[in-house]
Short mmCIF file of C-alpha atoms and ligand atoms in Angstrom, two decimals:
data_model
loop_
_atom_site.label_atom_id
_atom_site.label_comp_id
_atom_site.label_asym_id
_atom_site.label_seq_id
_atom_site.Cartn_x
_atom_site.Cartn_y
_atom_site.Cartn_z
CA MET J 488 15.99 -12.15 36.76
CA LYS J 489 12.17 -12.85 35.73
CA ILE J 490 9.77 -10.00 36.43
CA GLN J 491 5.83 -9.81 35.91
CA LEU J 492 3.70 -7.00 36.25
CA LEU J 493 0.51 -9.13 37.77
CA PRO J 494 -2.48 -8.12 36.19
CA SER J 495 -5.29 -6.49 37.90
CA THR J 496 -8.44 -6.72 35.63
CA PHE J 497 -9.79 -9.94 33.40
CA ASP J 498 -11.89 -9.30 30.77
CA GLY J 499 -15.04 -11.74 30.23
CA GLN J 500 -13.11 -14.91 29.16
CA GLY J 501 -11.00 -14.59 32.23
CA ARG J 502 -8.17 -12.92 30.09
CA ALA J 503 -5.96 -10.60 31.51
CA THR J 504 -6.35 -6.89 30.31
CA LEU J 505 -3.59 -4.35 29.77
CA ASP J 506 -4.91 -2.00 32.13
CA GLN J 507 -2.97 -1.28 35.14
CA ARG J 508 -5.25 -0.56 38.23
CA LEU J 509 -3.30 -1.92 41.07
CA THR J 510 0.93 -2.67 41.40
CA CYS J 511 2.75 -5.86 42.10
CA PHE J 512 5.65 -7.04 40.64
CA LEU J 513 6.47 -11.08 40.91
CA ILE J 514 10.29 -11.30 40.66
CA ASP J 515 11.57 -15.12 40.16
CA GLU J 516 8.05 -16.34 41.33
CA CYS J 517 8.79 -15.95 44.89
CA VAL J 518 9.43 -11.93 45.72
CA ALA J 519 6.83 -9.40 45.16
CA ILE J 520 7.03 -5.91 45.00
CA ASP J 521 4.14 -4.06 46.42
CA ALA J 522 1.06 -6.03 46.72
CA GLY J 523 -1.85 -4.34 45.07
CA SER J 524 -2.91 -7.44 42.92
CA ILE J 525 -1.39 -10.13 44.70
CA ALA J 526 -4.47 -11.88 45.67
CA ILE J 527 -6.04 -11.70 42.30
CA ALA J 528 -3.45 -12.58 39.79
CA LEU J 529 -0.86 -15.13 41.31
CA THR J 530 -1.41 -18.73 40.30
CA ASN J 531 -1.73 -21.38 42.67
CA ASP J 532 1.76 -22.54 42.47
CA GLN J 533 2.78 -18.75 43.04
CA ARG J 534 0.82 -18.33 45.69
CA ASP J 535 2.85 -21.32 47.72
CA HIS J 536 5.96 -19.80 46.80
CA VAL J 537 5.74 -15.73 47.20
CA ARG J 538 6.80 -15.28 51.14
CA ASP J 539 8.43 -11.88 50.96
CA ILE J 540 6.62 -8.80 49.55
CA ILE J 541 8.55 -5.25 49.50
CA VAL J 542 6.13 -2.44 50.07
CA THR J 543 7.13 0.90 48.39
CA HIS J 544 4.48 2.89 49.91
CA PRO J 545 0.77 2.46 51.41
CA HIS J 546 -1.19 3.69 48.72
CA MET J 547 -4.05 1.46 48.17
CA ASP J 548 -3.30 0.64 44.31
CA HIS J 549 -0.06 -0.89 46.02
CA ILE J 550 -1.24 -2.89 48.86
CA ALA J 551 -5.27 -3.44 48.19
CA SER J 552 -5.06 -7.15 48.25
CA LEU J 553 -2.16 -7.54 50.80
CA PRO J 554 -4.43 -8.40 53.61
CA ILE J 555 -6.44 -10.89 51.24
CA PHE J 556 -3.36 -12.26 50.65
CA ILE J 557 -2.59 -13.47 54.16
CA ASP J 558 -6.21 -14.33 54.75
CA ASP J 559 -6.14 -16.83 52.23
CA LEU J 560 -3.06 -18.14 53.32
CA TYR J 561 -3.44 -18.38 56.91
CA ALA J 562 -4.15 -21.85 58.00
CA THR J 563 -1.50 -23.16 55.44
CA LEU J 564 1.50 -20.78 55.95
CA ARG J 565 4.52 -22.59 57.57
CA GLU J 566 6.71 -19.43 57.65
CA PRO J 567 5.27 -16.04 58.24
CA ILE J 568 4.65 -13.84 54.44
CA ARG J 569 7.44 -11.02 55.43
CA VAL J 570 6.52 -7.35 54.93
CA HIS J 571 9.75 -5.48 53.99
CA ALA J 572 9.11 -1.85 54.16
CA THR J 573 10.56 1.34 55.72
CA PRO J 574 9.84 1.90 59.33
CA GLU J 575 7.44 4.87 58.66
CA VAL J 576 5.55 2.56 56.28
CA ILE J 577 5.27 -0.33 58.61
CA ALA J 578 3.70 2.22 61.30
CA LEU J 579 0.89 3.47 58.53
CA LEU J 580 0.12 -0.40 57.84
CA GLU J 581 -0.62 -1.02 60.94
CA ARG J 582 -2.14 1.99 61.81
CA ASP J 583 -4.28 2.29 58.97
CA VAL J 584 -4.64 -0.90 57.72
CA PHE J 585 -4.05 -3.91 59.87
CA ASN J 586 -5.67 -1.97 62.60
CA TRP J 587 -8.92 -4.52 63.60
CA ASN J 588 -11.25 -1.99 61.65
CA VAL J 589 -10.20 -2.24 58.15
CA TYR J 590 -8.34 -6.27 58.68
CA PRO J 591 -7.10 -7.94 61.22
CA ARG J 592 -3.46 -7.18 62.93
CA PHE J 593 -1.86 -10.34 61.23
CA SER J 594 1.10 -9.38 62.66
CA GLY J 595 0.15 -10.30 66.02
CA LEU J 596 -1.26 -13.60 65.21
CA THR J 597 -0.35 -16.92 64.76
CA ASN J 598 -1.42 -20.40 62.95
CA ASP J 599 -0.35 -24.10 64.08
CA TYR J 600 2.91 -23.36 62.84
CA GLY J 601 3.91 -20.13 64.14
CA PRO J 602 3.51 -16.46 63.22
CA VAL J 603 1.57 -15.47 59.83
CA MET J 604 3.23 -12.07 59.27
CA LYS J 605 6.07 -10.66 59.79
CA TYR J 606 7.67 -6.87 59.44
CA VAL J 607 11.31 -6.54 58.14
CA PRO J 608 12.32 -2.71 58.52
CA ILE J 609 14.13 -2.01 55.55
CA PRO J 610 17.18 0.03 55.63
CA VAL J 611 17.49 3.14 53.60
CA GLY J 612 20.35 3.70 51.62
CA GLN J 613 22.03 0.37 52.39
CA GLU J 614 22.21 -2.78 50.83
CA PHE J 615 19.92 -5.70 51.87
CA LYS J 616 18.73 -9.32 51.18
CA VAL J 617 15.32 -10.31 50.26
CA ALA J 618 15.46 -13.93 49.33
CA HIS J 619 18.13 -14.38 46.85
CA LEU J 620 17.79 -10.69 45.76
CA THR J 621 20.38 -7.88 46.98
CA VAL J 622 18.39 -4.84 47.07
CA THR J 623 18.83 -1.18 47.98
CA ALA J 624 16.27 1.46 48.66
CA VAL J 625 16.00 5.26 48.46
CA PRO J 626 13.09 7.94 48.84
CA VAL J 627 11.50 9.05 45.75
CA ASN J 628 9.54 11.97 45.88
CA HIS J 629 5.81 11.07 46.54
CA ILE J 630 3.05 12.11 48.77
CA VAL J 631 3.63 9.66 51.38
CA PRO J 632 6.98 7.88 52.51
CA THR J 633 7.61 5.98 49.34
CA ILE J 634 11.00 4.04 48.31
CA GLY J 635 12.74 3.75 44.96
CA LEU J 636 14.51 0.36 44.55
CA LEU J 637 17.42 -1.35 42.84
CA VAL J 638 17.19 -4.95 42.61
CA ALA J 639 20.06 -7.15 41.79
CA ASP J 640 20.46 -11.10 41.51
CA GLU J 641 23.85 -12.90 40.48
CA HIS J 642 22.93 -11.90 36.68
CA SER J 643 21.08 -8.90 35.99
CA VAL J 644 20.06 -5.48 38.12
CA VAL J 645 16.72 -3.77 37.73
CA ALA J 646 15.55 -0.39 39.12
CA PHE J 647 11.91 0.46 40.15
CA SER J 648 10.88 3.87 40.47
CA SER J 649 7.77 3.12 42.46
CA ASP J 650 5.19 6.28 42.45
CA THR J 651 7.48 9.72 42.20
CA ALA J 652 7.82 12.97 40.80
CA GLU J 653 11.16 14.87 39.94
CA THR J 654 14.14 13.08 42.03
CA ASP J 655 17.63 13.31 42.66
CA ASP J 656 18.40 10.29 44.83
CA PHE J 657 17.03 7.68 42.59
CA TRP J 658 18.99 8.60 39.81
CA ASN J 659 21.91 8.87 42.11
CA MET J 660 21.42 5.35 43.20
CA VAL J 661 20.51 4.05 39.42
CA ASN J 662 23.83 6.14 37.85
CA ASP J 663 26.33 4.51 40.61
CA ALA J 664 25.10 0.93 40.10
CA LYS J 665 27.01 -0.66 37.52
CA GLY J 666 25.24 -2.23 34.43
CA VAL J 667 21.49 -1.92 35.33
CA ASN J 668 19.62 -3.80 32.70
CA ALA J 669 16.07 -2.37 32.91
CA LEU J 670 14.54 0.53 34.66
CA LEU J 671 10.78 0.39 35.43
CA ILE J 672 9.69 3.86 35.70
CA GLU J 673 6.09 5.23 36.33
CA ALA J 674 4.14 7.13 33.94
CA SER J 675 0.79 8.06 35.45
CA PHE J 676 -0.82 10.91 33.79
CA PRO J 677 -0.85 12.41 30.24
CA ASN J 678 0.58 15.58 29.73
CA ASP J 679 -2.63 17.70 29.80
CA MET J 680 -3.23 16.55 33.53
CA ALA J 681 0.30 17.93 34.14
CA LYS J 682 -1.14 20.10 37.35
CA LEU J 683 -2.78 17.28 38.92
CA ALA J 684 0.22 14.79 38.29
CA GLU J 685 2.18 17.69 40.01
CA VAL J 686 0.09 17.58 42.94
CA SER J 687 -0.23 14.08 43.47
CA ARG J 688 3.48 13.72 42.88
CA HIS J 689 3.68 11.64 39.37
CA PHE J 690 5.04 11.98 36.09
CA THR J 691 3.83 12.81 32.93
CA PRO J 692 5.71 11.55 29.69
CA ALA J 693 6.65 14.96 29.38
CA ALA J 694 8.21 15.22 33.15
CA LEU J 695 9.64 11.57 32.66
CA GLY J 696 11.77 13.07 29.18
CA ARG J 697 13.00 15.60 31.47
CA GLU J 698 14.14 13.27 34.25
CA LEU J 699 15.58 10.56 31.96
CA LYS J 700 18.07 13.26 31.07
CA LYS J 701 19.29 12.74 34.58
CA LEU J 702 20.07 8.95 33.58
CA SER J 703 23.67 8.50 32.90
CA GLN J 704 23.49 4.70 31.46
CA ASN J 705 22.76 4.09 28.00
CA GLY J 706 21.45 0.70 26.44
CA LEU J 707 19.19 0.12 28.92
CA ASP J 708 15.45 -1.02 28.61
CA ILE J 709 13.22 1.56 29.95
CA LEU J 710 9.73 0.13 30.62
CA ALA J 711 6.90 2.43 31.64
CA VAL J 712 4.55 1.09 34.10
CA HIS J 713 1.55 2.61 36.44
CA LEU J 714 -0.23 4.32 33.38
CA LYS J 715 -3.73 5.37 34.58
CA PRO J 716 -6.10 3.02 32.42
CA ALA J 717 -8.65 5.80 31.54
CA TYR J 718 -5.42 7.55 29.79
CA ARG J 719 -3.47 4.41 28.69
CA GLN J 720 -3.69 5.44 24.96
CA THR J 721 -2.71 8.79 25.22
CA ILE J 722 0.09 8.33 27.38
CA ILE J 723 1.66 5.68 25.06
CA LYS J 724 1.16 8.14 22.33
CA GLU J 725 2.99 10.64 24.26
CA LEU J 726 5.65 8.20 25.09
CA GLU J 727 6.55 7.70 21.68
CA ALA J 728 6.50 11.17 20.65
CA LEU J 729 9.55 11.32 23.34
CA GLN J 730 11.41 9.53 20.81
CA ILE J 731 13.55 7.70 23.46
CA SER J 732 15.38 4.53 22.12
CA LYS J 733 14.59 1.37 24.07
CA LEU J 734 11.53 3.01 25.91
CA GLY J 735 8.82 1.22 25.92
CA VAL J 736 5.31 0.45 28.16
CA MET J 737 5.50 -3.03 30.42
CA GLU J 738 2.69 -5.19 29.61
CA PRO J 739 0.79 -6.35 32.57
CA GLY J 740 0.73 -10.49 32.74
CA LYS J 741 3.97 -10.90 30.54
CA THR J 742 7.08 -12.03 31.95
CA TYR J 743 10.27 -10.02 30.86
CA SER J 744 13.74 -11.63 31.81
CA TRP J 745 17.11 -9.92 32.29
ZN1 ZN F 719 1.02 6.38 45.10
ZN1 ZN F 720 0.57 4.02 42.65
#
C-alpha cells in the first residue's frame, strides 16, 4: 500500500514544505482519506484517478478543498465523486458546507454523464470496501463525530487515528487486527499546551506516550501526523524524548510503502 500525506503549502519555488496545515492522505493514487488539501496538491494524473474520499470528520482542515475538488472536475466526471462518511458527518457536510451558501449542493447536481457527487454511508464497526481497500471505522474521541480507520489491502494493514484524544475503541480495533504494518497517529500540540489539547480533544506527545501503552502489537511503524505548524520543532523534540522505537514523524509529500 502506498500512502502519501499530501502537502498543504509550498515555498517560493513551488516545493512542498513540511508544514501540515491540512489533512489528506492519498492511498494507492486513487483513494483519499480526508480532503483538506485534495484540490491543492494532487497531480493532474492523480486528479483523474481519485474518485473515493473517506471523510473522518467535518473540521475545516480535513475538508477545506473538497468542494473545490468537485468543482474543478464538475464537467468532466464520468462517475460521481464518492464521499464515504458516517451518517452524522454526511448530515453535517450537507447542512454546513454543501448548503448553497458556502458552496453548491453537489449531491443533487448532475453533468452530461450523471451525478457528480454521491454519499456512501459508513457502517461503523463493520468492514466495508472502498475501491480495492477493506476498511473498518470506529468512533474516536474528538469534539465532533469522528472515526479512526483500519485500512487493508491484500499485502498490508495501516491504521489512521484521525483527530482524537484518549480512546479505547481505536486501540481495541488495532490490537484485534492481525499484522498491522503502520499506525498514523495524531500529535497536534506541544506538552505545554496540554490544556488546549484537552479541550479541543487532541494529543500532546506526553498524552500520546500514555496512549501508546494501550498498543499491544510490536514492530509496526508509528508516524505522527497533524503537528500544528507553529509548534512542529517542539513537538518533534518531545516525541523523540519519548524514546519509543519506530516512532517518527510523517513527512508531507513523501510516499511511504507498506
Ligand atoms: Zn478535528
Ligand atoms: Zn484536524
